[in-house]
Each structure stands twice: as C-alpha cells, then as structure tokens.
Amino acid sequence: MILDLHMHTNVSIDSNITIKNLIRELKASNFDGSAITDHNSIENLKKAKIEFSKNSLEFIPGIEI
C-alpha cells in the first residue's frame, strides 16, 4: 500500500489543490490513498472522506496545528 501521509489542500495557506484534483494526482501516481493534514483546519475532511471512498482510495483524516 502506497500512501502520502502529509497532504494539504486549498484550505491551507501553502496549498491550492482541491480534493478532486488531489484524488486525480494520487490515482495518476498510483497511490492507494492519503492523509489530509491541513493547517489548523478540518474543513475539507468530510468532503475528502466521501470523495476518497467514491474513488476507492484510503483516507486518513488529520490536522497540522
């Protein structure tokens, strides 16, 4: 299983990738899933859980404080 355990999305100040684009990149790179660890935010976690599941990807919720 190949996972990226530290990804930020467009709710973090240092990233502009959306959940859908992240999923596209993960699949194109043959990853099995990812942890989303946005800075001080859990805003995208519900959406990510749903979208990752739809795309048969493992999802690990997190937060970077």
PDB file of C-alpha atoms in Angstrom:
ATOM      1  CA  MET A   1       0.000   0.000   0.000  1.00  0.00           C
ATOM      2  CA  ILE A   2       1.368   3.391  -1.020  1.00  0.00           C
ATOM      3  CA  LEU A   3       0.117   6.397   0.962  1.00  0.00           C
ATOM      4  CA  ASP A   4       1.156  10.008   1.299  1.00  0.00           C
ATOM      5  CA  LEU A   5       0.780  10.765   4.995  1.00  0.00           C
ATOM      6  CA  HIS A   6       1.042  14.557   4.879  1.00  0.00           C
ATOM      7  CA  MET A   7      -1.010  16.433   2.285  1.00  0.00           C
ATOM      8  CA  HIS A   8      -2.503  19.918   2.398  1.00  0.00           C
ATOM      9  CA  THR A   9      -5.491  21.128   0.398  1.00  0.00           C
ATOM     10  CA  ASN A  10      -6.767  24.527  -0.661  1.00  0.00           C
ATOM     11  CA  VAL A  11      -7.846  25.437   2.895  1.00  0.00           C
ATOM     12  CA  SER A  12      -4.184  25.577   3.946  1.00  0.00           C
ATOM     13  CA  ILE A  13      -2.189  28.715   3.242  1.00  0.00           C
ATOM     14  CA  ASP A  14       0.536  26.745   1.455  1.00  0.00           C
ATOM     15  CA  SER A  15      -1.616  24.753  -0.989  1.00  0.00           C
ATOM     16  CA  ASN A  16      -4.198  25.416  -3.663  1.00  0.00           C
ATOM     17  CA  ILE A  17      -5.116  21.843  -4.642  1.00  0.00           C
ATOM     18  CA  THR A  18      -8.772  20.844  -4.388  1.00  0.00           C
ATOM     19  CA  ILE A  19      -9.918  17.450  -3.145  1.00  0.00           C
ATOM     20  CA  LYS A  20     -10.895  16.381  -6.677  1.00  0.00           C
ATOM     21  CA  ASN A  21      -7.514  17.413  -8.112  1.00  0.00           C
ATOM     22  CA  LEU A  22      -5.695  15.702  -5.243  1.00  0.00           C
ATOM     23  CA  ILE A  23      -7.559  12.488  -5.997  1.00  0.00           C
ATOM     24  CA  ARG A  24      -6.685  12.809  -9.683  1.00  0.00           C
ATOM     25  CA  GLU A  25      -2.984  13.229  -8.808  1.00  0.00           C
ATOM     26  CA  LEU A  26      -2.991  10.341  -6.331  1.00  0.00           C
ATOM     27  CA  LYS A  27      -4.541   7.992  -8.883  1.00  0.00           C
ATOM     28  CA  ALA A  28      -2.200   9.151 -11.673  1.00  0.00           C
ATOM     29  CA  SER A  29       0.772   8.444  -9.386  1.00  0.00           C
ATOM     30  CA  ASN A  30      -0.557   5.010  -8.360  1.00  0.00           C
ATOM     31  CA  PHE A  31      -1.084   5.950  -4.708  1.00  0.00           C
ATOM     32  CA  ASP A  32      -3.603   3.974  -2.671  1.00  0.00           C
ATOM     33  CA  GLY A  33      -4.625   6.961  -0.566  1.00  0.00           C
ATOM     34  CA  SER A  34      -3.520   9.860   1.563  1.00  0.00           C
ATOM     35  CA  ALA A  35      -3.779  11.668   4.868  1.00  0.00           C
ATOM     36  CA  ILE A  36      -5.046  15.228   4.665  1.00  0.00           C
ATOM     37  CA  THR A  37      -3.367  17.357   7.311  1.00  0.00           C
ATOM     38  CA  ASP A  38      -4.398  20.945   6.589  1.00  0.00           C
ATOM     39  CA  HIS A  39      -3.072  23.741   8.778  1.00  0.00           C
ATOM     40  CA  ASN A  40      -5.460  24.436  11.679  1.00  0.00           C
ATOM     41  CA  SER A  41      -8.493  23.251   9.723  1.00  0.00           C
ATOM     42  CA  ILE A  42     -10.733  20.229   9.379  1.00  0.00           C
ATOM     43  CA  GLU A  43     -12.916  21.982   6.792  1.00  0.00           C
ATOM     44  CA  ASN A  44     -12.208  19.563   3.912  1.00  0.00           C
ATOM     45  CA  LEU A  45     -12.211  16.300   5.873  1.00  0.00           C
ATOM     46  CA  LYS A  46     -15.898  15.358   5.435  1.00  0.00           C
ATOM     47  CA  LYS A  47     -15.778  16.072   1.712  1.00  0.00           C
ATOM     48  CA  ALA A  48     -12.473  14.205   1.372  1.00  0.00           C
ATOM     49  CA  LYS A  49     -13.851  11.139   3.171  1.00  0.00           C
ATOM     50  CA  ILE A  50     -16.762  10.963   0.731  1.00  0.00           C
ATOM     51  CA  GLU A  51     -14.700  11.616  -2.401  1.00  0.00           C
ATOM     52  CA  PHE A  52     -11.897   9.224  -1.442  1.00  0.00           C
ATOM     53  CA  SER A  53     -14.458   6.492  -0.778  1.00  0.00           C
ATOM     54  CA  LYS A  54     -16.108   7.071  -4.178  1.00  0.00           C
ATOM     55  CA  ASN A  55     -12.673   6.620  -5.774  1.00  0.00           C
ATOM     56  CA  SER A  56     -11.663   3.528  -3.751  1.00  0.00           C
ATOM     57  CA  LEU A  57      -8.816   5.386  -2.020  1.00  0.00           C
ATOM     58  CA  GLU A  58      -7.742   5.079   1.609  1.00  0.00           C
ATOM     59  CA  PHE A  59      -8.311   8.252   3.626  1.00  0.00           C
ATOM     60  CA  ILE A  60      -6.697   9.272   6.898  1.00  0.00           C
ATOM     61  CA  PRO A  61      -8.066  12.465   8.488  1.00  0.00           C
ATOM     62  CA  GLY A  62      -5.632  14.739  10.288  1.00  0.00           C
ATOM     63  CA  ILE A  63      -4.743  18.294  11.169  1.00  0.00           C
ATOM     64  CA  GLU A  64      -1.459  20.189  11.450  1.00  0.00           C
ATOM     65  CA  ILE A  65      -1.518  22.534  14.428  1.00  0.00           C
TER      66      ILE A  65
END
